[in-house]
mmCIF file of C-alpha atoms and ligand atoms in Angstrom:
data_model
loop_
_atom_site.group_PDB
_atom_site.id
_atom_site.type_symbol
_atom_site.label_atom_id
_atom_site.label_comp_id
_atom_site.label_asym_id
_atom_site.label_seq_id
_atom_site.Cartn_x
_atom_site.Cartn_y
_atom_site.Cartn_z
ATOM 1 C CA UNK A 232 101.064 82.590 122.123
ATOM 2 C CA UNK A 233 99.467 81.636 118.868
ATOM 3 C CA UNK A 234 99.443 83.928 115.878
ATOM 4 C CA UNK A 235 95.663 84.026 116.099
ATOM 5 C CA UNK A 236 95.524 85.412 119.590
ATOM 6 C CA UNK A 237 98.182 87.981 118.795
ATOM 7 C CA UNK A 238 96.189 89.119 115.818
ATOM 8 C CA UNK A 239 93.004 89.369 117.838
ATOM 9 C CA UNK A 240 94.728 91.455 120.429
ATOM 10 C CA UNK A 241 96.016 93.783 117.765
ATOM 11 C CA UNK A 242 92.607 94.126 116.180
ATOM 12 C CA UNK A 243 91.054 94.904 119.528
ATOM 13 C CA UNK A 244 93.689 97.440 120.264
ATOM 14 C CA UNK A 245 93.064 99.227 117.002
ATOM 15 C CA UNK A 246 89.334 99.169 117.471
ATOM 16 C CA UNK A 247 89.497 100.597 120.952
ATOM 17 C CA UNK A 248 91.776 103.423 119.929
ATOM 18 C CA UNK A 249 89.655 104.267 116.909
ATOM 19 C CA UNK A 250 86.580 104.305 119.116
ATOM 20 C CA UNK A 251 88.030 106.726 121.600
ATOM 21 C CA UNK A 252 89.554 108.887 118.928
ATOM 22 C CA UNK A 253 86.209 109.208 117.243
ATOM 23 C CA UNK A 254 83.186 111.007 118.555
ATOM 24 C CA UNK A 255 82.761 110.400 122.236
ATOM 25 C CA UNK A 256 79.139 109.639 121.699
ATOM 26 C CA UNK A 257 80.078 106.541 119.709
ATOM 27 C CA UNK A 258 81.786 105.180 122.795
ATOM 28 C CA UNK A 259 78.898 105.615 125.182
ATOM 29 C CA UNK A 260 78.082 103.376 128.092
ATOM 30 C CA UNK A 261 75.744 101.193 126.036
ATOM 31 C CA UNK A 262 78.438 100.182 123.642
ATOM 32 C CA UNK A 263 80.988 99.439 126.311
ATOM 33 C CA UNK A 264 78.443 97.509 128.331
ATOM 34 C CA UNK A 265 77.440 95.237 125.479
ATOM 35 C CA UNK A 266 80.936 95.010 124.088
ATOM 36 C CA UNK A 267 82.147 92.227 121.929
ATOM 37 C CA UNK A 268 82.607 88.623 122.906
ATOM 38 C CA UNK A 269 85.911 88.766 121.043
ATOM 39 C CA UNK A 270 87.445 90.600 123.938
ATOM 40 C CA UNK A 271 87.236 87.625 126.221
ATOM 41 C CA UNK A 272 89.429 85.627 123.874
ATOM 42 C CA UNK A 273 92.045 88.344 123.446
ATOM 43 C CA UNK A 274 95.294 86.954 124.724
ATOM 44 C CA UNK A 275 93.682 83.606 125.451
ATOM 45 C CA UNK A 276 96.466 81.116 125.789
ATOM 46 C CA UNK A 277 94.539 78.301 127.357
ATOM 47 C CA UNK A 278 91.245 78.158 125.528
ATOM 48 C CA UNK A 279 88.217 77.556 127.701
ATOM 49 C CA UNK A 280 88.090 77.095 131.431
ATOM 50 C CA UNK A 281 90.875 75.163 133.032
ATOM 51 C CA UNK A 282 90.882 73.584 136.470
ATOM 52 C CA UNK A 283 94.208 75.209 137.239
ATOM 53 C CA UNK A 284 93.436 78.650 135.866
ATOM 54 C CA UNK A 285 94.932 81.648 137.590
ATOM 55 C CA UNK A 286 93.946 85.303 137.686
ATOM 56 C CA UNK A 287 94.729 87.170 134.463
ATOM 57 C CA UNK A 288 97.581 89.589 133.981
ATOM 58 C CA UNK A 289 96.750 93.274 134.273
ATOM 59 C CA UNK A 290 95.442 95.118 131.221
ATOM 60 C CA UNK A 291 97.248 98.197 129.851
ATOM 61 C CA UNK A 292 95.553 101.578 129.756
ATOM 62 C CA UNK A 293 96.301 103.220 126.402
ATOM 63 C CA UNK A 294 94.167 106.359 126.096
ATOM 64 C CA UNK A 295 92.240 108.456 128.580
ATOM 65 C CA UNK A 296 89.559 110.668 127.055
ATOM 66 C CA UNK A 297 87.862 113.423 128.998
ATOM 67 C CA UNK A 298 84.123 114.047 129.160
ATOM 68 C CA UNK A 299 81.593 116.079 131.103
ATOM 69 C CA UNK A 300 81.670 114.397 134.518
ATOM 70 C CA UNK A 301 83.236 111.217 133.231
ATOM 71 C CA UNK A 302 86.434 109.674 131.853
ATOM 72 C CA UNK A 303 86.709 107.017 129.165
ATOM 73 C CA UNK A 304 89.607 104.592 129.475
ATOM 74 C CA UNK A 305 90.725 102.638 126.444
ATOM 75 C CA UNK A 306 92.916 99.665 127.248
ATOM 76 C CA UNK A 307 94.631 96.634 125.750
ATOM 77 C CA UNK A 308 93.637 93.277 127.229
ATOM 78 C CA UNK A 309 96.362 91.445 129.164
ATOM 79 C CA UNK A 310 98.845 89.245 127.332
ATOM 80 C CA UNK A 311 97.680 86.270 129.399
ATOM 81 C CA UNK A 312 94.134 85.589 130.620
ATOM 82 C CA UNK A 313 95.422 83.052 133.158
ATOM 83 C CA UNK A 314 93.872 80.125 131.319
ATOM 84 C CA UNK A 315 90.240 81.161 131.696
ATOM 85 C CA UNK A 316 88.204 83.646 129.687
ATOM 86 C CA UNK A 317 88.131 87.191 131.012
ATOM 87 C CA UNK A 318 84.633 87.964 132.196
ATOM 88 C CA UNK A 319 84.879 91.646 133.060
ATOM 89 C CA UNK A 320 87.061 94.700 133.363
ATOM 90 C CA UNK A 321 86.737 97.166 136.194
ATOM 91 C CA UNK A 322 88.067 100.711 136.171
ATOM 92 C CA UNK A 323 88.585 102.716 139.327
ATOM 93 C CA UNK A 324 89.159 106.481 139.271
ATOM 94 C CA UNK A 325 90.294 108.217 142.440
ATOM 95 C CA UNK A 326 90.899 111.936 143.043
ATOM 96 C CA UNK A 327 92.321 111.518 146.522
ATOM 97 C CA UNK A 328 88.960 112.166 148.139
ATOM 98 C CA UNK A 329 86.571 109.730 146.575
ATOM 99 C CA UNK A 330 86.697 106.927 144.071
ATOM 100 C CA UNK A 331 84.276 105.705 141.430
ATOM 101 C CA UNK A 332 84.051 102.469 139.520
ATOM 102 C CA UNK A 333 82.981 101.521 136.011
ATOM 103 C CA UNK A 334 82.796 98.080 134.431
ATOM 104 C CA UNK A 335 82.766 96.710 130.888
ATOM 105 C CA UNK A 336 83.404 93.447 129.102
ATOM 106 C CA UNK A 337 85.767 95.066 126.609
ATOM 107 C CA UNK A 338 87.597 98.313 125.964
ATOM 108 C CA UNK A 339 86.729 101.104 126.532
ATOM 109 C CA UNK A 340 85.213 101.532 129.973
ATOM 110 C CA UNK A 341 83.512 104.700 131.213
ATOM 111 C CA UNK A 342 83.630 105.957 134.781
ATOM 112 C CA UNK A 343 80.792 108.348 135.594
ATOM 113 C CA UNK A 344 79.815 110.687 138.444
ATOM 114 C CA UNK A 345 83.221 112.364 138.532
ATOM 115 C CA UNK A 346 83.745 115.987 139.540
ATOM 116 C CA UNK A 347 84.635 118.348 136.710
ATOM 117 C CA UNK A 348 87.951 120.114 137.246
ATOM 118 C CA UNK A 349 89.282 117.458 139.605
ATOM 119 C CA UNK A 350 92.200 115.266 138.566
ATOM 120 C CA UNK A 351 91.583 111.523 138.786
ATOM 121 C CA UNK A 352 94.048 108.682 138.810
ATOM 122 C CA UNK A 353 92.475 105.668 137.104
ATOM 123 C CA UNK A 354 93.462 102.019 136.847
ATOM 124 C CA UNK A 355 91.837 98.959 135.274
ATOM 125 C CA UNK A 356 91.743 95.324 136.418
ATOM 126 C CA UNK A 357 90.684 92.179 134.552
ATOM 127 C CA UNK A 358 88.783 89.288 136.141
ATOM 128 C CA UNK A 359 88.197 85.655 135.205
ATOM 129 C CA UNK A 360 86.703 82.706 137.073
ATOM 130 C CA UNK A 361 89.916 82.328 139.074
ATOM 131 C CA UNK A 362 90.236 85.878 140.338
ATOM 132 C CA UNK A 363 91.187 89.462 139.605
ATOM 133 C CA UNK A 364 94.416 90.789 138.119
ATOM 134 C CA UNK A 365 96.676 93.392 139.627
ATOM 135 C CA UNK A 366 96.049 96.972 138.605
ATOM 136 C CA UNK A 367 97.077 98.404 135.266
ATOM 137 C CA UNK A 368 99.299 101.385 134.664
ATOM 138 C CA UNK A 369 97.646 104.637 135.686
ATOM 139 C CA UNK A 370 95.662 106.831 133.345
ATOM 140 C CA UNK A 371 95.200 110.406 134.508
ATOM 141 C CA UNK A 372 92.439 112.763 133.463
ATOM 142 C CA UNK A 373 90.452 115.768 134.581
ATOM 143 C CA UNK A 374 86.765 115.712 133.608
ATOM 144 C CA UNK A 375 85.739 118.896 131.834
ATOM 145 C CA UNK A 376 82.267 120.002 130.707
ATOM 146 C CA UNK A 377 83.752 121.628 127.624
ATOM 147 C CA UNK A 378 87.039 119.957 126.759
ATOM 148 C CA UNK A 379 89.020 122.539 124.826
ATOM 149 C CA UNK A 380 91.545 120.145 123.406
ATOM 150 C CA UNK A 381 91.405 116.538 122.398
ATOM 151 C CA UNK A 382 94.075 114.112 121.370
ATOM 152 C CA UNK A 383 95.390 115.351 117.997
ATOM 153 C CA UNK A 384 94.101 112.963 115.342
ATOM 154 C CA UNK A 385 97.582 112.380 113.935
ATOM 155 C CA UNK A 386 98.101 109.951 116.797
ATOM 156 C CA UNK A 387 95.464 107.651 115.335
ATOM 157 C CA UNK A 388 97.969 106.847 112.581
ATOM 158 C CA UNK A 389 100.324 105.083 114.964
ATOM 159 C CA UNK A 390 99.904 101.338 114.543
ATOM 160 C CA UNK A 391 99.776 98.342 116.806
ATOM 161 C CA UNK A 392 103.442 98.607 117.749
ATOM 162 C CA UNK A 393 102.913 102.000 119.387
ATOM 163 C CA UNK A 394 100.805 102.661 122.470
ATOM 164 C CA UNK A 395 99.504 106.213 122.807
ATOM 165 C CA UNK A 396 98.553 107.576 126.228
ATOM 166 C CA UNK A 397 96.977 110.988 126.334
ATOM 167 C CA UNK A 398 97.233 112.883 129.600
ATOM 168 C CA UNK A 399 94.559 115.531 129.292
ATOM 169 C CA UNK A 400 95.430 117.242 132.543
ATOM 170 C CA UNK A 401 99.059 117.737 131.602
ATOM 171 C CA UNK A 402 98.302 118.167 127.872
ATOM 172 C CA UNK A 403 101.010 115.657 127.059
ATOM 173 C CA UNK A 404 101.089 112.519 124.961
ATOM 174 C CA UNK A 405 103.300 109.577 125.800
ATOM 175 C CA UNK A 406 104.177 107.084 123.103
ATOM 176 C CA UNK A 407 105.554 103.675 123.920
ATOM 177 C CA UNK A 408 107.002 101.968 120.850
ATOM 178 C CA UNK A 409 108.168 98.369 120.736
ATOM 179 C CA UNK A 410 111.249 99.370 118.745
ATOM 180 C CA UNK A 411 110.490 96.896 115.966
ATOM 181 C CA UNK A 412 108.574 97.580 112.737
ATOM 182 C CA UNK A 413 105.154 96.117 111.978
ATOM 183 C CA UNK A 414 106.124 95.381 108.380
ATOM 184 C CA UNK A 415 108.175 93.005 106.265
ATOM 185 C CA UNK A 416 111.944 93.309 105.864
ATOM 186 C CA UNK A 417 114.935 91.138 104.986
ATOM 187 C CA UNK A 418 116.281 92.247 108.375
ATOM 188 C CA UNK A 419 113.954 89.841 110.170
ATOM 189 C CA UNK A 420 115.520 86.492 111.007
ATOM 190 C CA UNK A 421 114.623 84.131 108.110
ATOM 191 C CA UNK A 422 114.409 81.325 110.674
ATOM 192 C CA UNK A 423 112.495 83.408 113.211
ATOM 193 C CA UNK A 424 108.818 83.477 114.119
ATOM 194 C CA UNK A 425 107.977 87.033 113.070
ATOM 195 C CA UNK A 426 106.291 85.972 109.844
ATOM 196 C CA UNK A 427 107.605 89.214 108.364
ATOM 197 C CA UNK A 428 110.841 88.036 106.758
ATOM 198 C CA UNK A 429 111.236 88.599 103.010
ATOM 199 C CA UNK A 430 114.239 87.955 100.804
ATOM 200 C CA UNK A 431 116.530 90.899 100.094
ATOM 201 C CA UNK A 432 116.261 92.688 96.780
ATOM 202 C CA UNK A 433 116.252 94.437 94.502
ATOM 203 C CA UNK A 434 117.204 97.375 96.738
ATOM 204 C CA UNK A 435 119.916 95.442 98.585
ATOM 205 C CA UNK A 436 121.618 92.064 98.766
ATOM 206 C CA UNK A 437 122.445 89.806 101.665
ATOM 207 C CA UNK A 438 126.124 90.628 101.144
ATOM 208 C CA UNK A 439 125.433 94.371 101.422
ATOM 209 C CA UNK A 440 123.165 94.212 104.461
ATOM 210 C CA UNK A 441 124.248 95.328 107.917
ATOM 211 C CA UNK A 442 124.730 92.560 110.503
ATOM 212 C CA UNK A 443 121.993 91.720 112.993
ATOM 213 C CA UNK A 444 118.347 90.659 112.829
ATOM 214 C CA UNK A 445 115.448 92.739 114.081
ATOM 215 C CA UNK A 446 114.341 89.821 116.286
ATOM 216 C CA UNK A 447 117.600 89.913 118.232
ATOM 217 C CA UNK A 448 116.921 93.290 119.764
ATOM 218 C CA UNK A 449 114.361 94.174 122.386
ATOM 219 C CA UNK A 450 113.814 97.891 122.703
ATOM 220 C CA UNK A 451 110.930 99.752 124.187
ATOM 221 C CA UNK A 452 111.101 103.451 123.479
ATOM 222 C CA UNK A 453 109.226 106.055 125.465
ATOM 223 C CA UNK A 454 108.640 109.590 124.261
ATOM 224 C CA UNK A 455 106.510 112.191 126.032
ATOM 225 C CA UNK A 456 105.673 115.312 124.035
ATOM 226 C CA UNK A 457 103.490 118.331 124.490
ATOM 227 C CA UNK A 458 100.153 117.771 122.762
ATOM 228 C CA UNK A 459 100.526 121.282 121.314
ATOM 229 C CA UNK A 460 104.264 121.682 120.709
ATOM 230 C CA UNK A 461 105.675 125.168 120.226
ATOM 231 C CA UNK A 462 108.613 126.418 118.210
ATOM 232 C CA UNK A 463 111.708 127.085 120.315
ATOM 233 C CA UNK A 464 113.639 130.353 120.285
ATOM 234 C CA UNK A 465 116.655 128.517 118.856
ATOM 235 C CA UNK A 466 117.076 125.124 117.173
ATOM 236 C CA UNK A 467 118.617 122.065 118.838
ATOM 237 C CA UNK A 468 120.905 119.747 116.892
ATOM 238 C CA UNK A 469 119.898 116.105 116.646
ATOM 239 C CA UNK A 470 122.257 113.428 117.886
ATOM 240 C CA UNK A 471 123.010 109.837 116.982
ATOM 241 C CA UNK A 472 120.395 107.309 117.974
ATOM 242 C CA UNK A 473 116.609 107.710 117.860
ATOM 243 C CA UNK A 474 115.432 111.215 116.936
ATOM 244 C CA UNK A 475 111.808 110.236 116.438
ATOM 245 C CA UNK A 476 109.355 107.338 116.365
ATOM 246 C CA UNK A 477 107.743 106.132 113.156
ATOM 247 C CA UNK A 478 104.103 105.097 112.953
ATOM 248 C CA UNK A 479 105.354 101.522 112.494
ATOM 249 C CA UNK A 480 106.925 101.217 115.959
ATOM 250 C CA UNK A 481 110.609 101.569 114.967
ATOM 251 C CA UNK A 482 112.729 104.690 115.514
ATOM 252 C CA UNK A 483 114.089 107.059 112.905
ATOM 253 C CA UNK A 484 117.685 108.287 112.838
ATOM 254 C CA UNK A 485 119.250 111.350 111.226
ATOM 255 C CA UNK A 486 121.554 111.458 108.185
ATOM 256 C CA UNK A 487 124.618 110.197 109.975
ATOM 257 C CA UNK A 488 125.932 106.712 110.622
ATOM 258 C CA UNK A 489 128.528 107.731 113.184
ATOM 259 C CA UNK A 490 129.907 110.873 114.815
ATOM 260 C CA UNK A 491 130.156 113.411 111.979
ATOM 261 C CA UNK A 492 130.035 110.589 109.434
ATOM 262 C CA UNK A 493 127.352 111.135 106.831
ATOM 263 C CA UNK A 494 125.596 108.133 105.341
ATOM 264 C CA UNK A 495 127.611 106.864 102.392
ATOM 265 C CA UNK A 496 126.596 104.718 99.459
ATOM 266 C CA UNK A 497 128.212 101.668 101.019
ATOM 267 C CA UNK A 498 125.947 101.834 104.047
ATOM 268 C CA UNK A 499 122.909 102.817 101.987
ATOM 269 C CA UNK A 500 123.400 99.817 99.703
ATOM 270 C CA UNK A 501 122.504 97.668 102.698
ATOM 271 C CA UNK A 502 119.186 99.404 103.390
ATOM 272 C CA UNK A 503 115.954 97.524 102.849
ATOM 273 C CA UNK A 504 113.027 98.842 100.830
ATOM 274 C CA UNK A 505 112.026 101.025 103.807
ATOM 275 C CA UNK A 506 115.331 102.938 103.814
ATOM 276 C CA UNK A 507 116.247 101.172 107.044
ATOM 277 C CA UNK A 508 118.730 98.730 108.490
ATOM 278 C CA UNK A 509 119.861 97.311 111.786
ATOM 279 C CA UNK A 510 122.481 99.399 113.532
ATOM 280 C CA UNK A 511 123.771 99.149 117.020
ATOM 281 C CA UNK A 512 121.045 97.119 118.671
ATOM 282 C CA UNK A 513 118.052 98.431 116.778
ATOM 283 C CA UNK A 514 116.347 98.527 113.376
ATOM 284 C CA UNK A 515 115.955 102.131 112.263
ATOM 285 C CA UNK A 516 115.060 104.312 109.297
ATOM 286 C CA UNK A 517 117.315 106.891 107.668
ATOM 287 C CA UNK A 518 115.641 107.431 104.283
ATOM 288 C CA UNK A 519 112.180 107.908 102.816
ATOM 289 C CA UNK A 520 110.444 104.599 103.651
ATOM 290 C CA UNK A 521 108.730 104.172 100.300
ATOM 291 C CA UNK A 522 106.181 101.496 101.288
ATOM 292 C CA UNK A 523 104.970 103.973 103.954
ATOM 293 C CA UNK A 524 105.367 107.238 102.050
ATOM 294 C CA UNK A 525 106.527 107.488 98.463
ATOM 295 C CA UNK A 526 106.498 111.019 97.051
ATOM 296 C CA UNK A 527 103.264 111.833 98.864
ATOM 297 C CA UNK A 528 102.033 113.633 101.984
ATOM 298 C CA UNK A 529 101.560 110.697 104.348
ATOM 299 C CA UNK A 530 102.414 110.926 108.034
ATOM 300 C CA UNK A 531 105.621 109.043 108.777
ATOM 301 C CA UNK A 532 106.783 109.829 112.295
ATOM 302 C CA UNK A 533 106.792 112.149 115.255
ATOM 303 C CA UNK A 534 110.096 113.750 116.188
ATOM 304 C CA UNK A 535 111.393 114.174 119.723
ATOM 305 C CA UNK A 536 110.243 117.819 119.763
ATOM 306 C CA UNK A 537 106.623 116.788 119.212
ATOM 307 C CA UNK A 538 106.343 117.943 115.595
ATOM 308 C CA UNK A 539 105.181 115.457 112.972
ATOM 309 C CA UNK A 540 107.165 114.425 109.904
ATOM 310 C CA UNK A 541 105.363 114.033 106.582
ATOM 311 C CA UNK A 542 106.325 112.847 103.113
ATOM 312 C CA UNK A 543 107.790 115.004 100.385
ATOM 313 C CA UNK A 544 104.562 116.573 99.132
ATOM 314 C CA UNK A 545 102.274 119.155 100.687
ATOM 315 C CA UNK A 546 98.764 117.990 101.435
ATOM 316 C CA UNK A 547 96.226 119.902 99.379
ATOM 317 C CA UNK A 548 98.605 121.041 96.651
ATOM 318 C CA UNK A 549 100.169 117.695 95.780
ATOM 319 C CA UNK A 550 103.468 119.462 95.168
ATOM 320 C CA UNK A 551 106.639 119.782 97.212
ATOM 321 C CA UNK A 552 106.313 122.742 99.588
ATOM 322 C CA UNK A 553 108.347 125.745 98.479
ATOM 323 C CA UNK A 554 108.737 127.552 101.805
ATOM 324 C CA UNK A 555 110.536 124.982 103.948
ATOM 325 C CA UNK A 556 113.061 126.148 106.514
ATOM 326 C CA UNK A 557 116.509 124.597 106.968
ATOM 327 C CA UNK A 558 115.005 121.700 108.901
ATOM 328 C CA UNK A 559 112.402 120.911 106.234
ATOM 329 C CA UNK A 560 109.613 122.463 108.288
ATOM 330 C CA UNK A 561 106.982 125.085 107.671
ATOM 331 C CA UNK A 562 103.597 126.283 108.847
ATOM 332 C CA UNK A 563 100.623 125.016 106.913
ATOM 333 C CA UNK A 564 97.554 122.791 107.054
ATOM 334 C CA UNK A 565 97.728 118.991 106.896
ATOM 335 C CA UNK A 566 95.152 116.300 106.208
ATOM 336 C CA UNK A 567 94.718 115.994 109.983
ATOM 337 C CA UNK A 568 94.474 119.640 110.970
ATOM 338 C CA UNK A 569 93.194 122.371 108.677
ATOM 339 C CA UNK A 570 94.477 125.074 111.021
ATOM 340 C CA UNK A 571 97.970 126.060 109.822
ATOM 341 C CA UNK A 572 100.562 124.649 112.205
ATOM 342 C CA UNK A 573 104.236 123.762 112.159
ATOM 343 C CA UNK A 574 105.295 120.378 110.768
ATOM 344 C CA UNK A 575 108.226 118.803 108.923
ATOM 345 C CA UNK A 576 108.456 117.250 105.485
ATOM 346 C CA UNK A 577 111.045 115.006 103.900
ATOM 347 C CA UNK A 578 113.033 117.483 101.814
ATOM 348 C CA UNK A 579 112.472 116.764 98.110
ATOM 349 C CA UNK A 580 116.162 116.601 97.274
ATOM 350 C CA UNK A 581 117.853 113.422 96.063
ATOM 351 C CA UNK A 582 120.622 112.474 98.493
ATOM 352 C CA UNK A 583 121.970 109.515 96.542
ATOM 353 C CA UNK A 584 120.938 106.923 94.002
ATOM 354 C CA UNK A 585 121.932 103.442 95.080
ATOM 355 C CA UNK A 586 120.934 100.076 93.621
ATOM 356 C CA UNK A 587 118.648 101.899 91.194
ATOM 357 C CA UNK A 588 116.700 103.773 93.879
ATOM 358 C CA UNK A 589 116.656 107.524 94.554
ATOM 359 C CA UNK A 590 117.190 108.229 98.248
ATOM 360 C CA UNK A 591 115.780 111.075 100.331
ATOM 361 C CA UNK A 592 116.962 111.704 103.888
ATOM 362 C CA UNK A 593 114.124 111.524 106.407
ATOM 363 C CA UNK A 594 115.397 114.374 108.566
ATOM 364 C CA UNK A 595 118.781 116.030 108.450
ATOM 365 C CA UNK A 596 118.125 119.380 110.114
ATOM 366 C CA UNK A 597 117.912 120.554 113.686
ATOM 367 C CA UNK A 598 114.847 120.339 115.916
ATOM 368 C CA UNK A 599 112.856 123.542 115.655
ATOM 369 C CA UNK A 600 110.981 122.750 118.850
ATOM 370 C CA UNK A 601 112.291 121.649 122.224
ATOM 371 C CA UNK A 602 113.192 117.953 122.117
ATOM 372 C CA UNK A 603 112.622 115.600 125.009
ATOM 373 C CA UNK A 604 114.551 112.382 125.497
ATOM 374 C CA UNK A 605 113.497 109.189 123.792
ATOM 375 C CA UNK A 606 114.245 106.767 126.593
ATOM 376 C CA UNK A 607 114.814 103.073 126.222
HETATM 377 ZN ZN1 LIG B 830 121.888 103.516 110.678
HETATM 378 ZN ZN1 LIG B 831 103.385 120.956 104.916
#
C-alpha cells in the first residue's frame, strides 16, 4: 500500500470519528448521502477499474452513536478495495425481529426507522463494480429518544492507531490499539518503511538503547472499560506489562522493569524522547512523554480501570494538583468534563535525572478503579 492511500485512510478515519463525536445534527442523512469522493479512494491499491477486480474487503465499524429512532455507524474503509473504487456502503441493523438498511458513499451511515429501546446488531458492507464485501464487525446500539449518556469526549483524543467502539447499550467502550506509536522514535528500524525513524539523541545513544525495533513487533491490544468508571472499594496493584493505552496507540507500563525491580538509570538512559523503549516484544512508555505532555494538563492515556491519565498540571489552575491520592488521582474537572470526576495525573515529583533530562514516572500507584485485562 502506498503512503498516500494510508494517509487518506487515516484522514478519513479521523474525520468520521470527529463527525460522530460532534453534534449528531452535523452528521445527518444529507451529509452522509453526499459524502466525499475521497472515500472511494481510501485504501485504493489498484487505482481505477481493473478487469480482474474482486469484491472489497469488509469495512470496520468504529463508533456507534445512538439517536431517536436511528443509529449512526462510523466506520473505517477496508484496507483493500479489491482493485476497483468502492461505490457504496450498506449498513444493516437487526434486532432479531426486523432489520433495516441504510446506505452512504462514505462514513458515517445512518439507519432509520428503528424502534427505541430495542437493541440492534449492525454490520456494514462495502461494494464495488465486482461485488460486495463480507460483513464488518458488529456494532451494537439501542435507539433512545433522549440519550442520557454519550461517548465521553476524552475518547476523541485517541489517534489513528486506536479504534474506539462505543457500545451504548452496555455503556462500555472498547479500544483496539495497534501497539505501535504514531510518532517518531529512534526505536523504529532505520532501514524500515515506517517513515518515523529519527536518530537517537540527545536523550539517549544507540549504545544505551534497548534491543529491538518497533517494526519487529505486531501487537493489537484490546481494552474494554465502563464508559462511566467507578472507584473500587479497595485498590488493585498494577502488574508488569501494559497497564494502560496511550493516545498514540502504544501501551504504558508502570515504574518497574522486572519483578520488583524499579527502573534504574541504566535502563532510563536508553529511553527515547517519549520516555519509552522497546521491552519484551513491545514499545512502551514508562515516563512523562514530553512531546505529548510536558508539564501541562494534556490527556496521555487511559488506564485499565477506565480512568484517564493526565499530565502533571491541573487544568484550570495551571499548577500541580495538591490533593492527589497515593495513586496520583483526585476528583476534579478536566478540559473535557467540567463535572468533577476521578482522574489520574503524572505525579510532579522528579524520579531521576538522566542524560540531562528530568524524569517523571507515568503511573506508579495502584488502580483505584476495577481494572479489566488488556488482551493481546
Ligand atoms: Zn520497559
Ligand atoms: Zn486533575
